[in-house]
Amino acid sequence: MERFLTKKDTFQPTRFWLFAAGSTAITSSAFISLNNVWYSQYPRSSFHLFDDYGEWENMDKFGHVYTAYFQANLISNGYRWAGVSNNRAAWAGFVTASLYQGSLEYLDGTSTNWGFSISDFISNEIGAGLFLAQQLTWKEQRIRLKYSNTPVNYSNELIYSTDHQSSTSYKERAQDLYGNSYSQTFFKDYNASTAWLSVNPSSFLNNKPNWLPSWLNIAVGFGAENLYGGFSNNFEKEGKNFMVKSSLERQRQYFLSFDVDLSRIKTKSQFLKTFLNIFNIIKFPSPTLEYNSNGVFKFHPIYF
């Protein structure tokens, strides 16, 4: 297993075709399955645009940036494993991520309930482009996109309809939007999500001081809270209109924290190195300073 996982410096045709065929089959199957399981269940239309910029305080846009970045990185690493040169592997990752994510945007564009979002498309290209630019410039990722999730304990307090004839709760509203299980809410619950830009200082220094670990990163994060609707906290359910109380104002959050670049932890085990690289997309829990759009600072001894 160790030998199989080790990257090669010279081109390996068998590995190349194995990865090329495997990755193509997986991405094609994912696209077909998503179309059949999800999009085919909703009315289709001619291609059209939809402007969703600002929805969910743009937390969903980071999802597009993050997914494209991760996919480009994953594909590039696969081709590097097969001995493909850095630049060619980086371009393969960029093109694959752009085409796959773009094809999903096309499905949105031909669905009555949605539409092709230019801001989503641009977000995809930013993510894939961030990976490509770093690989071509530095042959490594000095700036990584990461994600973290802190589950929210939603209140059972009731929300009454504007005519006071119906009620729901904050917990029920969150479940309607984001799901019930942690596997559903891990990526879907924008109130629990934090997007991170994690920078490795030592990689920018020609003479790194001995006290600075090569794996230590500085991360800046972006999040939001009190989101009970896409553009506002007014919503409709079963023909009734509801309004979230004004004290639960939608807020943007900004974070400053430490992080760990798991790919820079030295190990002789290729299996462990592969494991660390896969989980390097998750922000490491660390002391964190938060500032929100209401001008309030908070310190978290450990923030997940």
mmCIF file of C-alpha atoms in Angstrom:
data_model
loop_
_atom_site.group_PDB
_atom_site.id
_atom_site.type_symbol
_atom_site.label_atom_id
_atom_site.label_comp_id
_atom_site.label_asym_id
_atom_site.label_seq_id
_atom_site.Cartn_x
_atom_site.Cartn_y
_atom_site.Cartn_z
ATOM 1 C CA MET A 1 0.000 0.000 0.000
ATOM 2 C CA GLU A 2 2.814 2.421 0.881
ATOM 3 C CA ARG A 3 4.456 1.851 -2.492
ATOM 4 C CA PHE A 4 1.158 2.175 -4.345
ATOM 5 C CA LEU A 5 0.342 5.537 -2.719
ATOM 6 C CA THR A 6 3.766 7.067 -3.360
ATOM 7 C CA LYS A 7 3.827 9.733 -6.087
ATOM 8 C CA LYS A 8 6.145 9.164 -9.034
ATOM 9 C CA ASP A 9 8.550 11.689 -10.561
ATOM 10 C CA THR A 10 8.362 10.100 -14.006
ATOM 11 C CA PHE A 11 5.278 9.496 -16.120
ATOM 12 C CA GLN A 12 3.510 6.205 -15.362
ATOM 13 C CA PRO A 13 1.122 5.235 -18.212
ATOM 14 C CA THR A 14 -0.697 2.563 -16.197
ATOM 15 C CA ARG A 15 -1.347 4.909 -13.296
ATOM 16 C CA PHE A 16 -2.319 7.697 -15.691
ATOM 17 C CA TRP A 17 -5.000 5.702 -17.483
ATOM 18 C CA LEU A 18 -6.187 4.163 -14.229
ATOM 19 C CA PHE A 19 -6.740 7.575 -12.663
ATOM 20 C CA ALA A 20 -8.047 9.224 -15.846
ATOM 21 C CA ALA A 21 -10.619 6.469 -16.396
ATOM 22 C CA GLY A 22 -11.568 6.279 -12.735
ATOM 23 C CA SER A 23 -11.993 10.026 -12.214
ATOM 24 C CA THR A 24 -13.937 10.391 -15.471
ATOM 25 C CA ALA A 25 -16.256 7.540 -14.507
ATOM 26 C CA ILE A 26 -16.852 8.969 -11.034
ATOM 27 C CA THR A 27 -17.551 12.543 -12.193
ATOM 28 C CA SER A 28 -19.766 11.350 -15.057
ATOM 29 C CA SER A 29 -21.724 9.042 -12.762
ATOM 30 C CA ALA A 30 -22.129 11.826 -10.208
ATOM 31 C CA PHE A 31 -23.460 14.182 -12.885
ATOM 32 C CA ILE A 32 -25.910 11.618 -14.293
ATOM 33 C CA SER A 33 -27.094 10.574 -10.830
ATOM 34 C CA LEU A 34 -27.631 14.170 -9.734
ATOM 35 C CA ASN A 35 -29.626 14.868 -12.881
ATOM 36 C CA ASN A 36 -31.789 11.755 -12.474
ATOM 37 C CA VAL A 37 -32.263 11.860 -8.704
ATOM 38 C CA TRP A 38 -32.628 15.626 -8.235
ATOM 39 C CA TYR A 39 -33.171 17.766 -11.323
ATOM 40 C CA SER A 40 -35.501 15.356 -13.143
ATOM 41 C CA GLN A 41 -37.944 15.625 -10.224
ATOM 42 C CA TYR A 42 -38.579 19.316 -10.975
ATOM 43 C CA PRO A 43 -40.029 21.154 -14.000
ATOM 44 C CA ARG A 44 -37.530 21.933 -16.777
ATOM 45 C CA SER A 45 -37.407 25.066 -18.897
ATOM 46 C CA SER A 46 -35.373 26.788 -21.558
ATOM 47 C CA PHE A 47 -32.002 28.139 -20.451
ATOM 48 C CA HIS A 48 -32.375 31.269 -18.308
ATOM 49 C CA LEU A 49 -30.473 33.339 -15.755
ATOM 50 C CA PHE A 50 -31.194 33.838 -12.060
ATOM 51 C CA ASP A 51 -29.555 36.442 -9.832
ATOM 52 C CA ASP A 52 -29.089 34.974 -6.349
ATOM 53 C CA TYR A 53 -26.233 37.232 -5.273
ATOM 54 C CA GLY A 54 -26.734 38.218 -1.622
ATOM 55 C CA GLU A 55 -28.804 35.150 -0.768
ATOM 56 C CA TRP A 56 -27.760 33.473 2.502
ATOM 57 C CA GLU A 57 -25.390 36.420 3.052
ATOM 58 C CA ASN A 58 -23.352 34.842 0.212
ATOM 59 C CA MET A 59 -22.337 31.890 2.369
ATOM 60 C CA ASP A 60 -23.426 29.621 -0.478
ATOM 61 C CA LYS A 61 -20.944 31.360 -2.771
ATOM 62 C CA PHE A 62 -18.090 30.130 -0.617
ATOM 63 C CA GLY A 63 -19.519 26.646 -1.046
ATOM 64 C CA HIS A 64 -18.971 27.009 -4.792
ATOM 65 C CA VAL A 65 -15.460 28.437 -4.343
ATOM 66 C CA TYR A 66 -14.562 25.718 -1.842
ATOM 67 C CA THR A 67 -15.935 22.801 -3.879
ATOM 68 C CA ALA A 68 -14.186 23.865 -7.090
ATOM 69 C CA TYR A 69 -10.907 24.436 -5.219
ATOM 70 C CA PHE A 70 -11.103 21.031 -3.552
ATOM 71 C CA GLN A 71 -11.979 19.242 -6.801
ATOM 72 C CA ALA A 72 -9.144 20.926 -8.720
ATOM 73 C CA ASN A 73 -6.710 20.008 -5.944
ATOM 74 C CA LEU A 74 -7.909 16.405 -5.813
ATOM 75 C CA ILE A 75 -7.713 15.864 -9.570
ATOM 76 C CA SER A 76 -4.288 17.487 -9.806
ATOM 77 C CA ASN A 77 -2.927 15.313 -6.993
ATOM 78 C CA GLY A 78 -4.233 12.250 -8.791
ATOM 79 C CA TYR A 79 -2.333 13.101 -11.948
ATOM 80 C CA ARG A 80 0.772 13.970 -9.942
ATOM 81 C CA TRP A 81 0.507 10.466 -8.450
ATOM 82 C CA ALA A 82 0.743 9.190 -12.028
ATOM 83 C CA GLY A 83 3.918 11.173 -12.682
ATOM 84 C CA VAL A 84 2.326 13.988 -14.697
ATOM 85 C CA SER A 85 4.255 17.280 -14.479
ATOM 86 C CA ASN A 86 3.140 19.929 -11.998
ATOM 87 C CA ASN A 87 1.829 22.393 -14.588
ATOM 88 C CA ARG A 88 -0.064 19.837 -16.666
ATOM 89 C CA ALA A 89 -1.605 18.262 -13.574
ATOM 90 C CA ALA A 90 -2.625 21.707 -12.289
ATOM 91 C CA TRP A 91 -4.314 22.560 -15.586
ATOM 92 C CA ALA A 92 -6.068 19.178 -15.597
ATOM 93 C CA GLY A 93 -7.444 19.919 -12.139
ATOM 94 C CA PHE A 94 -8.590 23.400 -13.146
ATOM 95 C CA VAL A 95 -10.289 22.265 -16.366
ATOM 96 C CA THR A 96 -11.995 19.272 -14.740
ATOM 97 C CA ALA A 97 -13.356 21.341 -11.847
ATOM 98 C CA SER A 98 -14.506 24.133 -14.170
ATOM 99 C CA LEU A 99 -16.286 21.768 -16.560
ATOM 100 C CA TYR A 100 -17.962 19.711 -13.856
ATOM 101 C CA GLN A 101 -19.145 22.651 -11.771
ATOM 102 C CA GLY A 102 -20.165 24.496 -14.940
ATOM 103 C CA SER A 103 -22.285 21.532 -16.033
ATOM 104 C CA LEU A 104 -24.179 21.712 -12.742
ATOM 105 C CA GLU A 105 -24.782 25.419 -13.313
ATOM 106 C CA TYR A 106 -26.199 24.508 -16.727
ATOM 107 C CA LEU A 107 -28.668 22.109 -15.079
ATOM 108 C CA ASP A 108 -29.721 24.965 -12.801
ATOM 109 C CA GLY A 109 -30.143 27.150 -15.887
ATOM 110 C CA THR A 110 -32.592 24.706 -17.476
ATOM 111 C CA SER A 111 -34.663 24.207 -14.313
ATOM 112 C CA THR A 112 -37.823 26.269 -13.767
ATOM 113 C CA ASN A 113 -37.254 26.564 -10.011
ATOM 114 C CA TRP A 114 -33.729 27.927 -10.385
ATOM 115 C CA GLY A 115 -31.603 29.429 -13.146
ATOM 116 C CA PHE A 116 -28.025 29.890 -14.254
ATOM 117 C CA SER A 117 -26.333 32.046 -11.628
ATOM 118 C CA ILE A 118 -23.478 34.157 -12.954
ATOM 119 C CA SER A 119 -22.210 34.738 -9.408
ATOM 120 C CA ASP A 120 -22.171 30.968 -8.788
ATOM 121 C CA PHE A 121 -20.248 30.431 -12.026
ATOM 122 C CA ILE A 122 -17.712 33.115 -11.099
ATOM 123 C CA SER A 123 -17.351 31.583 -7.628
ATOM 124 C CA ASN A 124 -16.539 28.219 -9.203
ATOM 125 C CA GLU A 125 -13.839 29.795 -11.354
ATOM 126 C CA ILE A 126 -12.370 31.674 -8.389
ATOM 127 C CA GLY A 127 -11.979 28.422 -6.466
ATOM 128 C CA ALA A 128 -10.430 26.454 -9.320
ATOM 129 C CA GLY A 129 -8.368 29.497 -10.336
ATOM 130 C CA LEU A 130 -6.960 29.973 -6.829
ATOM 131 C CA PHE A 131 -5.623 26.442 -6.923
ATOM 132 C CA LEU A 132 -4.221 26.791 -10.451
ATOM 133 C CA ALA A 133 -2.513 30.140 -9.824
ATOM 134 C CA GLN A 134 -0.663 28.835 -6.776
ATOM 135 C CA GLN A 135 0.480 25.635 -8.456
ATOM 136 C CA LEU A 136 1.790 27.505 -11.486
ATOM 137 C CA THR A 137 3.456 30.210 -9.375
ATOM 138 C CA TRP A 138 4.772 28.329 -6.326
ATOM 139 C CA LYS A 139 4.221 24.642 -7.178
ATOM 140 C CA GLU A 140 2.440 24.332 -3.826
ATOM 141 C CA GLN A 141 -0.620 25.617 -1.957
ATOM 142 C CA ARG A 142 0.481 28.377 0.395
ATOM 143 C CA ILE A 143 -3.078 29.678 0.762
ATOM 144 C CA ARG A 144 -5.728 27.048 1.397
ATOM 145 C CA LEU A 145 -9.496 27.186 1.526
ATOM 146 C CA LYS A 146 -10.914 25.407 4.539
ATOM 147 C CA TYR A 147 -14.246 24.823 6.225
ATOM 148 C CA SER A 148 -15.524 24.304 9.756
ATOM 149 C CA ASN A 149 -18.904 23.601 11.306
ATOM 150 C CA THR A 150 -20.193 24.364 14.796
ATOM 151 C CA PRO A 151 -23.676 22.848 15.324
ATOM 152 C CA VAL A 152 -26.338 25.335 16.414
ATOM 153 C CA ASN A 153 -28.739 24.500 19.241
ATOM 154 C CA TYR A 154 -31.924 26.024 17.818
ATOM 155 C CA SER A 155 -34.640 27.198 20.187
ATOM 156 C CA ASN A 156 -38.064 25.587 20.528
ATOM 157 C CA GLU A 157 -39.524 29.072 20.951
ATOM 158 C CA LEU A 158 -42.588 29.559 18.765
ATOM 159 C CA ILE A 159 -42.834 31.843 15.740
ATOM 160 C CA TYR A 160 -46.400 32.954 15.009
ATOM 161 C CA SER A 161 -47.814 33.729 11.599
ATOM 162 C CA THR A 162 -48.713 37.341 10.867
ATOM 163 C CA ASP A 163 -52.418 36.499 11.301
ATOM 164 C CA HIS A 164 -51.638 34.666 14.585
ATOM 165 C CA GLN A 165 -53.491 31.579 13.349
ATOM 166 C CA SER A 166 -50.475 29.274 12.927
ATOM 167 C CA SER A 167 -47.137 28.692 14.561
ATOM 168 C CA THR A 168 -43.841 26.937 14.054
ATOM 169 C CA SER A 169 -40.589 27.064 16.006
ATOM 170 C CA TYR A 170 -37.079 28.234 15.266
ATOM 171 C CA LYS A 171 -35.921 24.636 15.477
ATOM 172 C CA GLU A 172 -38.583 23.469 13.014
ATOM 173 C CA ARG A 173 -37.737 26.305 10.629
ATOM 174 C CA ALA A 174 -34.055 25.360 10.730
ATOM 175 C CA GLN A 175 -34.913 21.715 10.094
ATOM 176 C CA ASP A 176 -37.089 22.701 7.131
ATOM 177 C CA LEU A 177 -34.175 24.640 5.649
ATOM 178 C CA TYR A 178 -31.119 22.632 6.605
ATOM 179 C CA GLY A 179 -32.272 19.113 7.496
ATOM 180 C CA ASN A 180 -32.355 17.044 10.671
ATOM 181 C CA SER A 181 -29.202 14.946 10.810
ATOM 182 C CA TYR A 182 -25.639 16.204 11.185
ATOM 183 C CA SER A 183 -24.762 14.633 7.836
ATOM 184 C CA GLN A 184 -27.349 16.977 6.260
ATOM 185 C CA THR A 185 -26.568 20.100 8.258
ATOM 186 C CA PHE A 186 -22.766 19.800 8.066
ATOM 187 C CA PHE A 187 -22.664 21.653 4.757
ATOM 188 C CA LYS A 188 -26.250 22.940 4.462
ATOM 189 C CA ASP A 189 -26.628 24.877 7.730
ATOM 190 C CA TYR A 190 -25.189 28.308 6.956
ATOM 191 C CA ASN A 191 -25.629 29.393 10.579
ATOM 192 C CA ALA A 192 -23.202 26.657 11.621
ATOM 193 C CA SER A 193 -20.703 27.119 8.799
ATOM 194 C CA THR A 194 -17.482 29.108 8.703
ATOM 195 C CA ALA A 195 -15.424 29.645 5.555
ATOM 196 C CA TRP A 196 -11.678 30.037 5.999
ATOM 197 C CA LEU A 197 -8.724 31.370 4.052
ATOM 198 C CA SER A 198 -5.723 29.712 5.683
ATOM 199 C CA VAL A 199 -2.277 31.185 4.966
ATOM 200 C CA ASN A 200 1.063 29.521 5.678
ATOM 201 C CA PRO A 201 3.513 32.281 6.751
ATOM 202 C CA SER A 202 6.674 30.160 6.698
ATOM 203 C CA SER A 203 6.254 29.347 3.003
ATOM 204 C CA PHE A 204 6.642 33.052 2.178
ATOM 205 C CA LEU A 205 9.900 33.442 4.155
ATOM 206 C CA ASN A 206 13.305 32.790 2.627
ATOM 207 C CA ASN A 207 14.844 32.439 6.087
ATOM 208 C CA LYS A 208 12.232 30.904 8.361
ATOM 209 C CA PRO A 209 12.974 31.479 12.067
ATOM 210 C CA ASN A 210 13.427 28.299 14.080
ATOM 211 C CA TRP A 211 10.561 29.168 16.425
ATOM 212 C CA LEU A 212 8.014 29.225 13.569
ATOM 213 C CA PRO A 213 6.616 25.752 12.793
ATOM 214 C CA SER A 214 6.314 25.053 9.068
ATOM 215 C CA TRP A 215 2.804 23.663 9.623
ATOM 216 C CA LEU A 216 1.404 26.715 11.480
ATOM 217 C CA ASN A 217 -1.125 28.783 9.527
ATOM 218 C CA ILE A 218 -2.981 32.028 10.144
ATOM 219 C CA ALA A 219 -6.629 31.828 9.108
ATOM 220 C CA VAL A 220 -9.245 34.485 8.437
ATOM 221 C CA GLY A 221 -12.844 33.324 8.418
ATOM 222 C CA PHE A 222 -16.275 34.434 7.277
ATOM 223 C CA GLY A 223 -19.622 33.297 8.621
ATOM 224 C CA ALA A 224 -23.200 34.339 9.324
ATOM 225 C CA GLU A 225 -25.837 33.734 11.964
ATOM 226 C CA ASN A 226 -29.600 34.067 12.424
ATOM 227 C CA LEU A 227 -30.328 33.074 8.825
ATOM 228 C CA TYR A 228 -33.896 31.772 8.625
ATOM 229 C CA GLY A 229 -34.427 32.568 4.955
ATOM 230 C CA GLY A 230 -32.473 33.220 1.779
ATOM 231 C CA PHE A 231 -32.725 36.982 1.390
ATOM 232 C CA SER A 232 -34.621 37.832 4.578
ATOM 233 C CA ASN A 233 -36.034 36.212 7.703
ATOM 234 C CA ASN A 234 -39.615 36.568 6.484
ATOM 235 C CA PHE A 235 -40.911 33.275 5.115
ATOM 236 C CA GLU A 236 -44.023 31.411 4.050
ATOM 237 C CA LYS A 237 -45.138 28.006 5.294
ATOM 238 C CA GLU A 238 -48.358 26.196 4.424
ATOM 239 C CA GLY A 239 -49.815 29.395 2.990
ATOM 240 C CA LYS A 240 -49.052 31.460 6.078
ATOM 241 C CA ASN A 241 -46.541 34.299 6.397
ATOM 242 C CA PHE A 242 -44.067 34.317 9.282
ATOM 243 C CA MET A 243 -41.623 36.922 10.573
ATOM 244 C CA VAL A 244 -38.621 36.154 12.792
ATOM 245 C CA LYS A 245 -38.387 38.498 15.783
ATOM 246 C CA SER A 246 -36.266 41.596 15.209
ATOM 247 C CA SER A 247 -33.844 40.727 18.023
ATOM 248 C CA LEU A 248 -32.559 37.843 15.864
ATOM 249 C CA GLU A 249 -31.002 40.167 13.325
ATOM 250 C CA ARG A 250 -29.074 38.575 10.467
ATOM 251 C CA GLN A 251 -25.383 39.098 11.120
ATOM 252 C CA ARG A 252 -22.115 38.591 9.321
ATOM 253 C CA GLN A 253 -19.173 37.274 11.304
ATOM 254 C CA TYR A 254 -15.457 37.714 10.729
ATOM 255 C CA PHE A 255 -12.819 35.549 12.399
ATOM 256 C CA LEU A 256 -9.080 35.508 13.028
ATOM 257 C CA SER A 257 -7.545 32.249 14.165
ATOM 258 C CA PHE A 258 -4.668 29.795 14.040
ATOM 259 C CA ASP A 259 -4.737 26.717 11.834
ATOM 260 C CA VAL A 260 -2.631 23.689 10.954
ATOM 261 C CA ASP A 261 -1.573 22.819 7.405
ATOM 262 C CA LEU A 262 -1.710 19.043 7.736
ATOM 263 C CA SER A 263 0.173 18.557 4.461
ATOM 264 C CA ARG A 264 3.274 20.108 6.071
ATOM 265 C CA ILE A 265 3.435 17.665 8.974
ATOM 266 C CA LYS A 266 6.447 15.453 8.302
ATOM 267 C CA THR A 267 5.855 11.710 8.294
ATOM 268 C CA LYS A 268 7.510 8.744 6.608
ATOM 269 C CA SER A 269 4.173 6.970 6.222
ATOM 270 C CA GLN A 270 2.654 7.537 2.799
ATOM 271 C CA PHE A 271 -0.677 6.259 4.109
ATOM 272 C CA LEU A 272 -0.693 8.849 6.909
ATOM 273 C CA LYS A 273 0.410 11.555 4.480
ATOM 274 C CA THR A 274 -2.523 10.716 2.192
ATOM 275 C CA PHE A 275 -4.897 10.729 5.170
ATOM 276 C CA LEU A 276 -3.631 14.150 6.313
ATOM 277 C CA ASN A 277 -3.951 15.602 2.808
ATOM 278 C CA ILE A 278 -7.570 14.475 2.528
ATOM 279 C CA PHE A 279 -8.551 16.053 5.854
ATOM 280 C CA ASN A 280 -6.591 19.229 5.172
ATOM 281 C CA ILE A 281 -9.827 20.771 3.891
ATOM 282 C CA ILE A 282 -11.144 21.073 7.477
ATOM 283 C CA LYS A 283 -10.051 23.984 9.684
ATOM 284 C CA PHE A 284 -8.203 22.863 12.824
ATOM 285 C CA PRO A 285 -10.012 23.930 16.069
ATOM 286 C CA SER A 286 -8.067 26.817 17.641
ATOM 287 C CA PRO A 287 -8.412 29.962 19.784
ATOM 288 C CA THR A 288 -10.347 32.476 17.688
ATOM 289 C CA LEU A 289 -11.240 36.154 17.739
ATOM 290 C CA GLU A 290 -14.655 37.042 16.276
ATOM 291 C CA TYR A 291 -16.027 40.389 15.110
ATOM 292 C CA ASN A 292 -19.615 40.702 13.869
ATOM 293 C CA SER A 293 -21.544 43.231 11.799
ATOM 294 C CA ASN A 294 -23.005 44.743 14.980
ATOM 295 C CA GLY A 295 -19.511 45.832 16.006
ATOM 296 C CA VAL A 296 -19.168 43.253 18.795
ATOM 297 C CA PHE A 297 -15.922 41.385 19.524
ATOM 298 C CA LYS A 298 -15.921 37.875 21.001
ATOM 299 C CA PHE A 299 -13.085 35.571 22.004
ATOM 300 C CA HIS A 300 -13.503 31.803 21.665
ATOM 301 C CA PRO A 301 -10.904 29.725 23.581
ATOM 302 C CA ILE A 302 -11.572 26.953 21.054
ATOM 303 C CA TYR A 303 -13.629 27.485 17.911
ATOM 304 C CA PHE A 304 -14.625 24.582 15.695
#
